[in-house]
mmCIF file of C-alpha atoms in Angstrom:
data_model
loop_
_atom_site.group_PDB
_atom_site.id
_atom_site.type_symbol
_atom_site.label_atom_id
_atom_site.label_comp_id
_atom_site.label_asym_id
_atom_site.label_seq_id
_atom_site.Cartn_x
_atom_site.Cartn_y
_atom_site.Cartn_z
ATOM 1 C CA UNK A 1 -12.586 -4.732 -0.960
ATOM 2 C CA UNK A 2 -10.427 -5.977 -3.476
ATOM 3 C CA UNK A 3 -13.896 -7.684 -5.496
ATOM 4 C CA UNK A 4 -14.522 -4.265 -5.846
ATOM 5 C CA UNK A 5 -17.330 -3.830 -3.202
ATOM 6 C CA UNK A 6 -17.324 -0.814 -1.474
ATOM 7 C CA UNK A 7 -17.769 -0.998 1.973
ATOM 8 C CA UNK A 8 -17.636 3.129 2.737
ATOM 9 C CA UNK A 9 -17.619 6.372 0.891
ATOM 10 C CA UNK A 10 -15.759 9.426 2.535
ATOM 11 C CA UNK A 11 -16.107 12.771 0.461
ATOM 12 C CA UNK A 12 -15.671 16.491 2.126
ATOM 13 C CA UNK A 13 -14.888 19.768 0.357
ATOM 14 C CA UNK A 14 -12.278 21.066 2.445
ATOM 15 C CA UNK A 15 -11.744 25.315 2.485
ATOM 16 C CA UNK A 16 -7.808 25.555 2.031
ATOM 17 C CA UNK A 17 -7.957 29.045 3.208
ATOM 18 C CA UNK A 18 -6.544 30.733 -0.001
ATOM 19 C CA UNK A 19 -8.235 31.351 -3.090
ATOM 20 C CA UNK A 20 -8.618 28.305 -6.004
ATOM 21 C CA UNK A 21 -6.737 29.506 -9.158
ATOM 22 C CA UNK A 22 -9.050 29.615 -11.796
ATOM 23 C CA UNK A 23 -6.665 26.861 -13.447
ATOM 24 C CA UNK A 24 -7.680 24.518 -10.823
ATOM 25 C CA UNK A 25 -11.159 24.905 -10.905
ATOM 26 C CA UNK A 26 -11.387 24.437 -14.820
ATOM 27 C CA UNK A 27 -10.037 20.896 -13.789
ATOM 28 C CA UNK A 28 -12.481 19.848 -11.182
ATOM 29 C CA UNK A 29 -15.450 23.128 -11.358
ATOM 30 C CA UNK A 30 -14.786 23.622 -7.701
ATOM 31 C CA UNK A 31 -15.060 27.007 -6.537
ATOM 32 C CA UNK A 32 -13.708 29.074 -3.683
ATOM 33 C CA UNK A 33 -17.759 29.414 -3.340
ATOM 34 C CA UNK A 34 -18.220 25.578 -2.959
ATOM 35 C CA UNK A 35 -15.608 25.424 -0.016
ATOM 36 C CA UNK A 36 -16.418 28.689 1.799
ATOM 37 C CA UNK A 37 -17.358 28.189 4.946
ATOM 38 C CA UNK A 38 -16.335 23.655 4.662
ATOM 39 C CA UNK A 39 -13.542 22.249 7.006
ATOM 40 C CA UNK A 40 -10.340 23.024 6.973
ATOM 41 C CA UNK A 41 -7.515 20.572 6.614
ATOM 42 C CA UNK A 42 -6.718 19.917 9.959
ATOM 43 C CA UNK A 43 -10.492 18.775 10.964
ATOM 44 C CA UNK A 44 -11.024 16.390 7.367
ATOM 45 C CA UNK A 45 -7.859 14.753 7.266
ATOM 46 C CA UNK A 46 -7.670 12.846 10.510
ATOM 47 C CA UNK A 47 -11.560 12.132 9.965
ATOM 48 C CA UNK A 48 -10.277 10.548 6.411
ATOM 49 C CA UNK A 49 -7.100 8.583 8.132
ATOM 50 C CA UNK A 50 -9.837 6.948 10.861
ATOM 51 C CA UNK A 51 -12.311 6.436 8.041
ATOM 52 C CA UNK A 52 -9.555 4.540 6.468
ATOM 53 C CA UNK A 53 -8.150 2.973 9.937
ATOM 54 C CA UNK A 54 -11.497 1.823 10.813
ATOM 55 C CA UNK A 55 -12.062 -0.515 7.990
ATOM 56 C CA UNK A 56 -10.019 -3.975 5.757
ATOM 57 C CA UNK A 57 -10.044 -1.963 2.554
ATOM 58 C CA UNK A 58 -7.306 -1.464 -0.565
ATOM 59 C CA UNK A 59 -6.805 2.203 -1.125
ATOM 60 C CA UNK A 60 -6.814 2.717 -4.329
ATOM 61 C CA UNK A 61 -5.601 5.373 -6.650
ATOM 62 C CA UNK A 62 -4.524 6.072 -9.991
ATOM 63 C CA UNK A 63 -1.062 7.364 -10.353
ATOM 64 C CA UNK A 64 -1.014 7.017 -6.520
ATOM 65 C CA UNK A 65 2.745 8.169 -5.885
ATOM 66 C CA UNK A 66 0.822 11.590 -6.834
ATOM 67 C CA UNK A 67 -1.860 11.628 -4.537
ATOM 68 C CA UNK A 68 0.209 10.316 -2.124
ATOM 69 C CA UNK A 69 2.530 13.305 -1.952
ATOM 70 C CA UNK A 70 -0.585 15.498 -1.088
ATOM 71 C CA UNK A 71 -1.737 13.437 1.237
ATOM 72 C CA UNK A 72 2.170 13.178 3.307
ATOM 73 C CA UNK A 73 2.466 16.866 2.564
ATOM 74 C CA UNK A 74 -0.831 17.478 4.289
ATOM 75 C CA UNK A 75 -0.085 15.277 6.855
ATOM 76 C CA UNK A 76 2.843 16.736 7.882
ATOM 77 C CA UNK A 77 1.163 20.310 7.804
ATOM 78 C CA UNK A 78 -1.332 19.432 10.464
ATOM 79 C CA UNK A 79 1.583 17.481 11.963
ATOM 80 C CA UNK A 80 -0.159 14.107 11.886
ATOM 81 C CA UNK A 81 1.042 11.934 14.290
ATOM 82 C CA UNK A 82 -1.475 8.620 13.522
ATOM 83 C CA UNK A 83 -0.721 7.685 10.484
ATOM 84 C CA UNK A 84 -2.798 4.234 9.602
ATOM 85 C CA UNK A 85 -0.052 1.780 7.476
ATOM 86 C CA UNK A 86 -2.508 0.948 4.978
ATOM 87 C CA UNK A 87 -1.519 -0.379 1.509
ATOM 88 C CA UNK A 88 -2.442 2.010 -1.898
ATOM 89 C CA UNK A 89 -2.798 0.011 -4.629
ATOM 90 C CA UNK A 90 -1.867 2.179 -8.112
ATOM 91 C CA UNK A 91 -4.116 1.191 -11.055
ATOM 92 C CA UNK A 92 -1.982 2.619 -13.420
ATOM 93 C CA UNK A 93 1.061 0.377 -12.075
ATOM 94 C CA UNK A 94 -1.506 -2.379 -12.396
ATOM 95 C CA UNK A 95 -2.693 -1.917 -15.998
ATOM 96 C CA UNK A 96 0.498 -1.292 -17.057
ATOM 97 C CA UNK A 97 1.226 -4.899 -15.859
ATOM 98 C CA UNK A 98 -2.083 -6.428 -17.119
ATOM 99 C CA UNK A 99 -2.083 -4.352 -20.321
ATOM 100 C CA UNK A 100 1.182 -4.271 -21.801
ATOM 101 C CA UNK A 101 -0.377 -3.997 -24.905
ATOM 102 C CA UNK A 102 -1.967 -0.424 -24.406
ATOM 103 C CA UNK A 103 -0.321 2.029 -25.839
ATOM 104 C CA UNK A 104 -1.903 4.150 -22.971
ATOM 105 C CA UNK A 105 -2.729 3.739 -19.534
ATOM 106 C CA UNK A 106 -4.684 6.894 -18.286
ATOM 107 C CA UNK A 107 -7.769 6.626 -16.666
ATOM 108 C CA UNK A 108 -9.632 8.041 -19.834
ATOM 109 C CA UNK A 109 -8.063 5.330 -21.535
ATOM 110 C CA UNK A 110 -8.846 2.710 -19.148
ATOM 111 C CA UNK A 111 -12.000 3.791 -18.782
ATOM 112 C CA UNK A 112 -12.597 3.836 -22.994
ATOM 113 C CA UNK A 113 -10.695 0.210 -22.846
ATOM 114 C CA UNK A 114 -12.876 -0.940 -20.635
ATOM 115 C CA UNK A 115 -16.495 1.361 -21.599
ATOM 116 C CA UNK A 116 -16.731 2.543 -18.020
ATOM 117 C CA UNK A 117 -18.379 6.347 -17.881
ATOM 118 C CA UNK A 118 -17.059 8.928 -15.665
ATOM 119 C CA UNK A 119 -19.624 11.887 -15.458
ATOM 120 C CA UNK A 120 -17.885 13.758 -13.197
ATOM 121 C CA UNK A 121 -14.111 13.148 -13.917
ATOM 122 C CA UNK A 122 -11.810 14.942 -11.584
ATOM 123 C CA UNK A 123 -14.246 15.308 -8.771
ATOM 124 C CA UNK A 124 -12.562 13.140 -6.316
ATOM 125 C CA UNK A 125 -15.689 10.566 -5.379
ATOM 126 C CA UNK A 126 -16.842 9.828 -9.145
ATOM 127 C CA UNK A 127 -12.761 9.636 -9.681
ATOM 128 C CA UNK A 128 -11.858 6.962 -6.632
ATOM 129 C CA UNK A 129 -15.599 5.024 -7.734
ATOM 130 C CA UNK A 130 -14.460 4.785 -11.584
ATOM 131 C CA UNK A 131 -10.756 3.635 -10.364
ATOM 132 C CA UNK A 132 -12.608 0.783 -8.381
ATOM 133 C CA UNK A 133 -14.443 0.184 -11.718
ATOM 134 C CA UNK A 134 -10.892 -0.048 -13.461
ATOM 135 C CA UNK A 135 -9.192 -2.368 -10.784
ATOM 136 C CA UNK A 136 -12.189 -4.604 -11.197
ATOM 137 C CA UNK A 137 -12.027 -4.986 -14.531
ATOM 138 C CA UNK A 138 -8.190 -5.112 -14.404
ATOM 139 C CA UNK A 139 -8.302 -8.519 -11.848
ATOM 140 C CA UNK A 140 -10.525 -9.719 -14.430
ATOM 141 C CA UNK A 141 -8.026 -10.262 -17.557
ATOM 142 C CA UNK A 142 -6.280 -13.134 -18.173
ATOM 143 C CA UNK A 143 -4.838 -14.460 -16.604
ATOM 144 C CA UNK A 144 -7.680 -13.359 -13.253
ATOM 145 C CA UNK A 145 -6.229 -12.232 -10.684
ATOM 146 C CA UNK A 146 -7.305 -14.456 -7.569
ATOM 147 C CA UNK A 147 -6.069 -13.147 -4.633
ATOM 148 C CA UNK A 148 -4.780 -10.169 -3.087
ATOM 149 C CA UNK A 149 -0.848 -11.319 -2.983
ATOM 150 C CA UNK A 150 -1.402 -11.595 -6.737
ATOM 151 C CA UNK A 151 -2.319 -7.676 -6.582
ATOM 152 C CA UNK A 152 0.172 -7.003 -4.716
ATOM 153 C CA UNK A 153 3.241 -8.503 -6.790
ATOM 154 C CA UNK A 154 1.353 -6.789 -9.823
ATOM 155 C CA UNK A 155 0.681 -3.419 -8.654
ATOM 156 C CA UNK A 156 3.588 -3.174 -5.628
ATOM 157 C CA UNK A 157 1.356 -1.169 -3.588
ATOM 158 C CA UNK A 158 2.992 1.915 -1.249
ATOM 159 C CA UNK A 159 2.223 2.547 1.981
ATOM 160 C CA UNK A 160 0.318 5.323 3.208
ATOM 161 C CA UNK A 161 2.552 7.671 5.263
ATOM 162 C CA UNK A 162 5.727 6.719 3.853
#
């Protein structure tokens, strides 16, 4: 919710049928091991899109034009035709409006700025729970942000799908 509560968690390895490159898995550890034998895309992602559906929630994401061209991409693989229109709120958009005075705006930045640990950094769950962290702490400089039309004119949110 946008005071930060979380109302659901969705995580699932997903097997993408071709080996990880070793580059990959130095980012986020996970193995072709770890998804051997998980769901493919075509069974998680339109579990995730009625997770999301199902629920009054921000999406949130840092740097979400990026995540948001894996997500359309895999959409459009599996040939998705229920696509939720659910606003994605980019953190980084929205510190770089609240913290003009940052000379950076990564979310290892943020995350120092703000002295919010990430233990598992580029694991997807620990990543999308410290961005919540970040947008919390965000609405909270001054001037606080008090409603969700002020997010929106801050962070110009996309929507998913398009």
């Amino acid at each position: 919710r946008s005071d930060g509560r979380e109302i659901g968690r969705f995580q699932q390895l997903v097997d993408p049928q071709t080996p990880i490159p070793w580059e990959a898995t130095n980012v986020h550890g996970i193995t072709d091991r770890m998804v051997r034998g998980q769901p493919v895309l075509a069974e998680v992602l339109p579990e995730f899109l009625n997770f999301v559906a199902g629920k009054p929630s921000l999406m949130m994401a840092h740097n979400a034009p990026f995540d948001l061209r894996f997500l359309t991409a895999g959409m459009q693989r599996i040939r998705c035709r229920q696509i939720p229109e659910h606003p994605v709120v980019d953190t980084l958009r929205l510190a770089r409006a609240r913290l003009p005075h940052l000379r950076y705006h990564k979310l290892p930045d943020l995350c120092a700025h703000f002295d919010i640990t990430n233990p598992k950094a580029h694991r997807a769950l620990h990543d999308s729970l410290v961005v919540k962290d970040v947008f919390v702490q965000l609405t909270r400089c001054r001037p606080v942000v008090t409603s969700l039309e002020d997010v929106f004119e801050l962070a110009k949110p996309k929507m998913l799908g398009q």
